[in-house]
Amino acid sequence: MGSKVCKFGGSSLAQASQFVKVAEIVKADAQRRYIVPSAPGKRSPDDQKITDLLYLCHEHARQGVAFDQLFELISQRYLDIASELGLTLDLQSELDEIKQGIRDTAPSGPDYAASRGEYLNGLIMAAYLGYTFVDAADVVSFDTQGRLDMPDSRALMQQRLAPLEQAVVPGFYGRAVDGTIKTFSRGGSDITGAVVSAGIDAEVYENWTDVSGLLMADPRVIDKPRSIDTITYQELRELAYMGATVLHDEAIFPVREAGIPVNIRNTNEPSHPGTRIVAKPPPGDRPGPITGVAGRKDFTVIAIYKAMMNNQIGFGRRVLSVFEANGISYEHTPSGIDTMSIVVADSAIEGKLDHVLHEIGLECKPDSIETYPDMALVATVGRGMTHTVGVAAKLFAALAKAEVNIRMIDQGSSELNIIVGVQADEFENAMRAAYQAFIT
Ligand code: ASP
């Protein structure tokens, strides 16, 4: 029987009633054999995430300040969950050990403290489901550089996890080369889910969260956008880069390499099929013209003009070498016959703009350089636009109708997306026009 790895996020495990939902989901499908829990998240908007509290405990311990009351808050949440689920688990001795551990590890960093949120949730989840608890420190390993060691983790999982019928592996952490606990970056339980999926050759990686998959646009801009049923990794990368977030960036690689699809699901709406993220479109795939629209503000455009630029060999290289020498990564370089523009994120060029303009002047002797701050980029993404006539026309007609002035256009020859640059104050308007051009 093939197996599914199910990662449940913090909001899916914030309190006992959520554990009940999770258990129903897990028991509804015998293939759901490997469970990766996060730490309990917020129960309401003004609640605290357990991981944040653990980082705070560490900070107190590091400074030699008492953290008993803080730790009490954490303990009480776990004790409440366990008692409401009717579990007879000896959590108190675990909690005492952890409190001492936070003190002992304080000089060496916060990772041990932060990881305990997932560890405790893993113990509770395993007891509640009747699954075997496998400590992530025994199956997820990091190399000497502190990076995930996938070959070693895979070998450990094949040895420790694969023979088990069912298991719970806490998310977010593993073991460093020196035997200490090390965490991934924040939100890293997504990565553990992906690593376990690749390590045991799962059929699918189910990532259970509090939304029914990826939406075709940001709901803060578009009213009730549709959800995406299938998206390729490449499309996801384009949309994620532009600000659409659902999975931790680093979670993509282990499953992508292993060709394992990811299914984003909603713990609070389990009947919804969610979004499938796949390496290749499924056979018979009939995508709509677009998969999604996403965008970001805070870009600056540097426009360089020089007569006969097209005849000057090496002009573009000299311009870009200024960016390289100053350690600035740029986003796009749309160009005309005698013009070249560099689109760069404000965060990348902050504090360096004047210097860069000066150096471009010295290196390239342009006739003029102008900068346009407050630019926004809107990406219309979709594998369905490849070899489809009229997608760009439709998009531009919609933007014209909405009276959005397009300042820049960029379409890669992969035809996976069309990016337009607009003035920041036209951003929302442009996003709406792009979405409504294709989705009615
Ligand atoms: N609990 C960790 C965090 O808050 C990891 C995770 O939830 O994925 O960042």
Coordinates of C-alpha atoms and ligand atoms in Angstrom, one line a residue:
M1 CA 0.0 0.0 0.0
G2 CA 1.3 3.4 -0.9
S3 CA 1.6 5.9 1.9
K4 CA 0.7 9.5 2.5
V5 CA 2.5 11.9 4.7
C6 CA 0.3 14.4 6.4
K7 CA 1.7 17.6 7.9
F8 CA -0.7 19.5 10.1
G9 CA 0.0 23.2 10.7
G10 CA -0.2 25.1 14.0
S11 CA -3.8 26.3 13.5
S12 CA -4.8 22.7 12.8
L13 CA -3.5 21.8 16.3
A14 CA -4.1 24.8 18.4
Q15 CA -6.5 23.1 20.8
A16 CA -8.1 19.7 21.7
S17 CA -11.1 20.2 19.3
Q18 CA -8.6 20.6 16.4
F19 CA -6.9 17.3 17.4
V20 CA -10.3 15.6 17.2
K21 CA -10.7 16.9 13.6
V22 CA -7.2 15.8 12.7
A23 CA -7.7 12.3 14.0
E24 CA -10.9 12.0 12.0
I25 CA -9.0 13.0 8.9
V26 CA -6.2 10.6 9.5
K27 CA -8.5 7.7 10.3
A28 CA -10.6 8.3 7.2
D29 CA -7.8 7.1 4.9
A30 CA -5.6 4.1 5.7
Q31 CA -2.8 5.5 3.5
R32 CA -2.3 8.3 5.9
R33 CA 0.5 6.5 7.8
Y34 CA 3.0 9.2 8.6
I35 CA 1.9 12.3 10.5
V36 CA 4.0 15.5 11.0
P37 CA 2.6 18.0 13.5
S38 CA 3.6 21.6 14.0
A39 CA 3.4 23.2 17.5
P40 CA 0.0 24.6 18.7
G41 CA -0.7 27.9 16.9
K42 CA -3.1 30.7 17.9
R43 CA -6.6 29.9 19.0
S44 CA -7.8 33.4 18.3
P45 CA -6.1 36.5 16.7
D46 CA -4.8 37.8 20.0
D47 CA -3.5 34.4 21.3
Q48 CA 0.1 33.4 21.4
K49 CA 1.9 30.7 19.3
I50 CA 3.6 28.2 21.5
T51 CA 6.8 28.5 19.4
D52 CA 6.9 32.3 20.1
L53 CA 6.6 31.6 23.8
L54 CA 9.4 29.1 23.7
Y55 CA 11.7 31.6 22.0
L56 CA 10.8 34.0 24.8
C57 CA 11.6 31.4 27.5
H58 CA 15.0 30.9 25.8
E59 CA 15.6 34.6 25.8
H60 CA 14.8 34.9 29.5
A61 CA 17.1 31.9 30.3
R62 CA 19.9 33.4 28.2
Q63 CA 19.7 36.6 30.2
G64 CA 19.5 34.7 33.5
V65 CA 15.9 35.9 34.1
A66 CA 13.2 33.6 35.6
F67 CA 10.7 32.3 33.1
D68 CA 8.5 30.2 35.3
Q69 CA 5.3 32.1 34.6
L70 CA 5.9 32.0 30.9
F71 CA 6.6 28.3 31.0
E72 CA 3.5 27.8 33.0
L73 CA 1.5 29.2 30.1
I74 CA 3.0 26.6 27.8
S75 CA 2.6 23.7 30.2
Q76 CA -1.0 24.5 30.8
R77 CA -1.8 24.5 27.1
Y78 CA -0.4 21.0 26.6
L79 CA -1.9 19.7 29.8
D80 CA -5.3 21.0 28.8
I81 CA -5.1 19.5 25.4
A82 CA -4.0 16.1 26.8
S83 CA -6.7 16.1 29.5
E84 CA -9.5 17.2 27.1
L85 CA -8.5 14.4 24.8
G86 CA -8.7 12.0 27.7
L87 CA -5.1 10.9 27.5
T88 CA -3.2 9.4 30.4
L89 CA 0.2 10.6 29.3
D90 CA 2.9 11.6 31.7
L91 CA 3.5 15.0 30.3
Q92 CA 4.6 16.6 33.6
S93 CA 7.9 14.8 33.7
E94 CA 8.5 15.8 30.0
L95 CA 7.7 19.4 30.9
D96 CA 10.1 19.4 33.9
E97 CA 12.9 18.0 31.7
I98 CA 12.2 20.6 29.0
K99 CA 12.3 23.5 31.4
Q100 CA 15.7 22.3 32.7
G101 CA 16.8 21.7 29.1
I102 CA 15.9 25.3 28.2
R103 CA 18.2 26.5 31.0
D104 CA 21.0 24.1 30.1
T105 CA 21.0 25.0 26.4
A106 CA 20.5 28.7 26.8
P107 CA 24.2 29.6 26.1
S108 CA 24.3 27.7 22.8
G109 CA 21.2 29.1 21.1
P110 CA 17.4 28.9 20.9
D111 CA 16.9 25.8 18.8
Y112 CA 16.4 23.2 21.5
A113 CA 13.8 25.5 23.2
A114 CA 12.0 26.3 20.0
S115 CA 11.8 22.6 18.9
R116 CA 10.0 21.5 22.0
G117 CA 6.7 22.8 20.8
E118 CA 6.6 20.2 18.0
Y119 CA 8.2 17.5 20.2
L120 CA 5.4 17.8 22.8
N121 CA 2.7 18.0 20.1
G122 CA 4.2 14.9 18.5
L123 CA 3.9 13.0 21.8
I124 CA 0.3 13.9 22.3
M125 CA -0.6 13.2 18.7
A126 CA 1.1 9.8 18.8
A127 CA -0.8 8.9 22.0
Y128 CA -4.1 10.1 20.7
L129 CA -3.8 8.3 17.3
G130 CA -2.2 5.2 18.7
Y131 CA 0.8 5.7 16.3
T132 CA 4.5 5.2 17.1
F133 CA 6.3 8.3 18.2
V134 CA 9.6 8.8 16.3
D135 CA 11.8 11.7 17.4
A136 CA 12.7 13.9 14.5
A137 CA 16.2 14.1 15.9
D138 CA 16.6 10.4 15.0
V139 CA 15.5 10.7 11.4
V140 CA 16.3 14.3 10.2
S141 CA 19.9 15.2 10.1
F142 CA 21.9 18.3 9.2
D143 CA 25.4 18.4 7.7
T144 CA 28.5 20.2 8.9
Q145 CA 27.4 23.4 7.2
G146 CA 24.1 23.2 9.0
R147 CA 22.1 22.3 5.9
L148 CA 19.6 19.5 5.6
D149 CA 21.5 16.2 4.9
M150 CA 18.9 14.6 2.6
P151 CA 20.8 11.4 1.8
D152 CA 21.5 10.7 5.4
S153 CA 18.0 11.6 6.5
R154 CA 16.6 9.3 3.8
A155 CA 18.8 6.5 5.0
L156 CA 17.6 7.0 8.6
M157 CA 14.0 7.1 7.5
Q158 CA 14.3 4.0 5.4
Q159 CA 15.7 2.2 8.5
R160 CA 13.5 3.7 11.2
L161 CA 10.3 4.8 9.6
A162 CA 9.6 2.7 6.6
P163 CA 9.2 -0.5 8.5
L164 CA 6.6 1.1 10.8
E165 CA 3.0 0.7 10.0
Q166 CA 2.2 4.2 11.3
A167 CA 4.2 6.9 12.9
V168 CA 4.2 10.5 14.2
V169 CA 7.4 12.6 13.5
P170 CA 7.4 16.1 15.0
G171 CA 8.1 18.9 12.5
F172 CA 10.6 21.7 12.5
Y173 CA 13.8 20.1 13.8
G174 CA 16.4 17.5 13.5
R175 CA 19.9 16.6 14.8
A176 CA 23.1 18.6 14.0
V177 CA 26.4 16.8 13.4
D178 CA 27.4 17.4 17.0
G179 CA 24.3 15.7 18.3
T180 CA 22.5 18.9 19.4
I181 CA 19.0 19.8 18.3
K182 CA 18.8 22.1 15.3
T183 CA 15.6 23.7 13.8
F184 CA 14.8 24.7 10.3
S185 CA 13.9 28.4 9.7
R186 CA 10.4 29.5 11.0
G187 CA 7.5 27.7 9.4
G188 CA 9.9 24.7 8.9
S189 CA 7.5 21.9 9.7
D190 CA 6.5 22.2 6.1
I191 CA 10.1 21.1 5.3
T192 CA 10.0 18.2 7.6
G193 CA 6.8 17.0 5.9
A194 CA 8.6 17.2 2.5
V195 CA 11.7 15.5 3.8
V196 CA 9.7 12.6 5.4
S197 CA 7.7 12.3 2.1
A198 CA 10.9 12.0 0.1
G199 CA 12.5 9.8 2.7
I200 CA 9.9 7.1 2.7
D201 CA 8.8 7.5 -1.0
A202 CA 5.3 8.7 -0.2
E203 CA 2.7 8.7 -2.9
V204 CA 1.6 12.2 -1.9
Y205 CA 2.5 14.8 0.6
E206 CA -0.7 16.2 2.2
N207 CA -0.1 19.6 3.8
W208 CA -3.1 20.4 6.1
T209 CA -3.6 24.0 6.9
D210 CA -6.5 26.5 7.4
V211 CA -7.2 27.4 3.8
S212 CA -8.7 25.2 1.1
G213 CA -5.7 25.3 -1.1
L214 CA -4.1 28.2 -3.0
L215 CA -6.3 31.0 -4.2
M216 CA -6.0 32.4 -7.7
A217 CA -5.4 35.9 -6.2
D218 CA -4.9 37.7 -2.9
P219 CA -8.3 37.8 -1.1
R220 CA -7.3 41.2 0.4
V221 CA -7.4 42.6 -3.2
I222 CA -9.9 40.4 -5.0
D223 CA -13.3 39.5 -3.5
K224 CA -13.6 35.8 -3.0
P225 CA -11.1 34.6 -5.5
R226 CA -11.4 31.0 -6.8
S227 CA -9.1 28.3 -5.6
I228 CA -6.6 26.6 -7.8
D229 CA -7.1 22.8 -8.2
T230 CA -3.8 22.0 -9.9
I231 CA -0.6 24.0 -10.2
T232 CA 2.9 23.0 -11.4
Y233 CA 6.0 23.7 -9.3
Q234 CA 7.1 26.2 -11.9
E235 CA 3.9 28.2 -11.7
L236 CA 4.0 28.0 -7.9
R237 CA 7.5 29.4 -8.0
E238 CA 6.3 32.4 -10.1
L239 CA 3.3 33.1 -7.9
A240 CA 5.2 32.6 -4.7
Y241 CA 8.0 34.9 -5.8
M242 CA 5.3 37.5 -6.4
G243 CA 4.0 37.2 -2.9
A244 CA 1.5 34.3 -2.9
T245 CA 2.5 32.1 0.1
V246 CA 1.3 28.8 1.2
L247 CA 4.3 26.5 1.6
H248 CA 7.7 27.2 3.0
D249 CA 10.0 27.9 0.1
E250 CA 12.5 25.2 1.0
A251 CA 9.7 22.6 1.3
I252 CA 9.4 22.4 -2.4
F253 CA 12.8 21.0 -3.2
P254 CA 12.8 17.5 -1.5
V255 CA 9.4 16.6 -3.0
R256 CA 10.0 18.2 -6.4
E257 CA 13.2 16.2 -6.8
A258 CA 11.4 13.0 -5.8
G259 CA 8.4 13.8 -8.1
I260 CA 6.0 13.6 -5.2
P261 CA 2.9 15.7 -5.6
V262 CA 1.8 18.0 -2.7
N263 CA -1.8 18.4 -1.8
I264 CA -2.7 21.5 0.2
R265 CA -5.8 20.8 2.3
N266 CA -8.0 22.5 4.9
T267 CA -8.4 20.8 8.3
N268 CA -11.6 22.8 8.8
E269 CA -13.0 21.8 5.4
P270 CA -11.7 18.2 4.8
S271 CA -14.2 17.5 2.0
H272 CA -12.6 20.2 -0.2
P273 CA -10.0 18.6 -2.5
G274 CA -7.6 21.6 -2.1
T275 CA -4.8 22.3 -4.4
R276 CA -2.4 19.8 -6.0
I277 CA 1.1 20.9 -6.7
V278 CA 2.7 18.7 -9.4
A279 CA 5.9 18.4 -11.3
K280 CA 4.2 17.9 -14.6
P281 CA 0.6 18.6 -15.6
P282 CA -1.5 15.4 -15.3
P283 CA -2.5 13.6 -18.5
G284 CA -5.5 15.2 -20.1
D285 CA -4.8 18.4 -18.2
R286 CA -7.0 21.2 -19.5
P287 CA -5.9 24.3 -17.6
G288 CA -7.8 27.6 -17.9
P289 CA -5.9 30.5 -19.6
I290 CA -4.4 31.5 -16.2
T291 CA -3.6 29.8 -13.0
G292 CA -3.3 32.9 -10.8
V293 CA -2.5 36.5 -10.5
A294 CA 0.0 37.9 -7.9
G295 CA 2.0 41.0 -7.4
R296 CA 4.3 43.1 -5.3
K297 CA 4.9 46.7 -4.6
D298 CA 8.1 48.5 -3.8
F299 CA 10.2 48.4 -6.9
T300 CA 12.3 51.1 -8.5
V301 CA 13.0 51.3 -12.2
I302 CA 16.3 52.7 -13.5
A303 CA 15.9 53.7 -17.1
I304 CA 19.1 54.3 -19.1
Y305 CA 19.2 56.0 -22.5
K306 CA 22.0 56.2 -24.9
A307 CA 21.9 56.9 -28.6
M308 CA 23.0 54.0 -30.7
M309 CA 23.0 51.7 -27.7
N310 CA 22.1 48.8 -29.9
N311 CA 25.5 49.0 -31.6
Q312 CA 27.6 49.1 -28.5
I313 CA 28.9 45.7 -27.7
G314 CA 29.2 45.2 -23.9
F315 CA 26.9 48.1 -22.8
G316 CA 24.4 45.8 -21.0
R317 CA 27.2 43.9 -19.4
R318 CA 28.8 47.1 -18.1
V319 CA 25.5 48.2 -16.6
L320 CA 24.8 44.9 -14.9
S321 CA 28.4 44.7 -13.6
V322 CA 27.7 47.8 -11.5
F323 CA 24.8 45.9 -9.9
E324 CA 27.0 42.9 -9.3
A325 CA 29.9 44.8 -7.9
N326 CA 27.5 46.4 -5.4
G327 CA 26.0 43.1 -4.4
I328 CA 22.5 44.0 -5.8
S329 CA 20.3 41.4 -7.3
Y330 CA 17.9 42.9 -10.0
E331 CA 14.6 41.5 -11.1
H332 CA 14.1 42.4 -14.8
T333 CA 15.9 44.2 -17.6
P334 CA 13.3 45.2 -20.2
S335 CA 15.1 47.0 -23.1
G336 CA 14.4 49.1 -26.2
I337 CA 16.7 50.0 -29.2
D338 CA 18.4 52.8 -27.3
T339 CA 17.1 52.2 -23.8
M340 CA 17.7 49.7 -21.1
S341 CA 15.7 49.6 -17.8
I342 CA 16.6 47.7 -14.7
V343 CA 13.8 46.8 -12.3
V344 CA 15.1 46.3 -8.8
A345 CA 13.4 45.7 -5.4
D346 CA 13.6 48.7 -3.1
S347 CA 14.9 46.5 -0.3
A348 CA 17.9 45.5 -2.6
I349 CA 18.9 49.0 -3.6
E350 CA 18.1 50.8 -0.4
G351 CA 21.0 53.2 0.6
K352 CA 22.9 52.3 -2.6
L353 CA 20.9 54.1 -5.3
D354 CA 23.0 57.2 -5.6
H355 CA 26.2 55.3 -5.7
V356 CA 24.9 52.9 -8.4
L357 CA 23.7 55.8 -10.6
H358 CA 27.1 57.5 -10.2
E359 CA 28.9 54.3 -11.2
I360 CA 26.7 53.6 -14.2
G361 CA 27.5 57.2 -15.3
L362 CA 31.2 56.5 -15.1
E363 CA 31.1 53.0 -16.6
C364 CA 28.7 53.5 -19.4
K365 CA 28.5 57.3 -20.1
P366 CA 24.8 57.2 -21.0
D367 CA 23.0 60.2 -22.4
S368 CA 20.5 60.1 -19.5
I369 CA 19.5 58.1 -16.6
E370 CA 16.2 58.4 -14.9
T371 CA 14.8 56.6 -11.9
Y372 CA 11.1 55.8 -11.3
P373 CA 10.3 54.9 -7.7
D374 CA 7.0 53.5 -6.4
M375 CA 6.6 50.8 -9.0
A376 CA 4.6 47.6 -8.6
L377 CA 4.7 44.4 -10.6
V378 CA 1.7 42.3 -11.4
A379 CA 2.3 38.8 -12.7
T380 CA -0.4 36.9 -14.6
V381 CA 0.7 33.2 -14.5
G382 CA -0.5 30.1 -16.2
R383 CA 0.7 27.1 -18.1
G384 CA -2.6 27.5 -20.1
M385 CA -1.2 30.5 -21.8
T386 CA 1.5 28.6 -23.6
H387 CA 0.8 28.5 -27.3
T388 CA -2.6 30.2 -26.7
V389 CA -3.3 33.1 -28.9
G390 CA -4.9 36.3 -27.4
V391 CA -3.9 36.0 -23.7
A392 CA -1.7 39.1 -23.8
A393 CA -4.3 41.0 -25.9
K394 CA -7.0 40.2 -23.4
L395 CA -4.9 41.3 -20.4
F396 CA -3.8 44.5 -22.0
A397 CA -7.3 45.4 -23.1
A398 CA -8.6 44.8 -19.6
L399 CA -5.8 47.0 -18.1
A400 CA -6.6 49.7 -20.7
K401 CA -10.3 49.6 -19.8
A402 CA -9.4 50.0 -16.2
E403 CA -7.3 53.0 -17.2
V404 CA -4.1 51.5 -15.8
N405 CA -1.0 52.9 -17.5
I406 CA 1.4 50.0 -18.2
R407 CA 5.0 51.2 -17.6
M408 CA 6.8 47.9 -18.4
I409 CA 6.0 44.6 -20.0
D410 CA 7.9 41.3 -19.6
Q411 CA 7.0 38.0 -21.0
G412 CA 9.5 35.1 -20.9
S413 CA 9.6 32.9 -23.9
S414 CA 8.4 30.0 -21.7
E415 CA 5.1 31.9 -21.9
L416 CA 4.3 31.0 -18.4
N417 CA 3.7 34.5 -17.3
I418 CA 3.2 38.1 -18.3
I419 CA 4.6 40.6 -15.9
V420 CA 3.5 44.3 -16.1
G421 CA 5.0 47.2 -14.2
V422 CA 2.5 49.8 -13.0
Q423 CA 2.6 52.8 -10.7
A424 CA 2.2 51.6 -7.1
D425 CA -1.1 53.5 -6.6
E426 CA -2.6 51.6 -9.6
F427 CA -1.5 48.2 -8.2
E428 CA -4.9 47.0 -6.8
N429 CA -6.7 48.3 -9.8
A430 CA -4.3 46.4 -12.1
M431 CA -4.6 43.2 -10.1
R432 CA -8.4 43.3 -10.3
A433 CA -8.4 44.0 -14.0
A434 CA -6.0 41.2 -14.7
Y435 CA -8.0 38.7 -12.6
Q436 CA -11.4 39.7 -14.0
A437 CA -10.0 39.6 -17.6
F438 CA -9.9 35.8 -17.3
I439 CA -12.2 34.8 -14.5
T440 CA -15.7 35.9 -14.6
Ligands
ASP1 N1 6.4 26.0 15.0 C1 7.4 26.5 14.1 C2 7.1 28.0 13.8 O1 6.2 28.6 14.4 C3 7.4 25.7 12.8 C4 6.2 25.6 12.1 O2 5.1 25.8 12.6 O3 6.2 25.1 10.9 O4 7.8 28.6 13.0

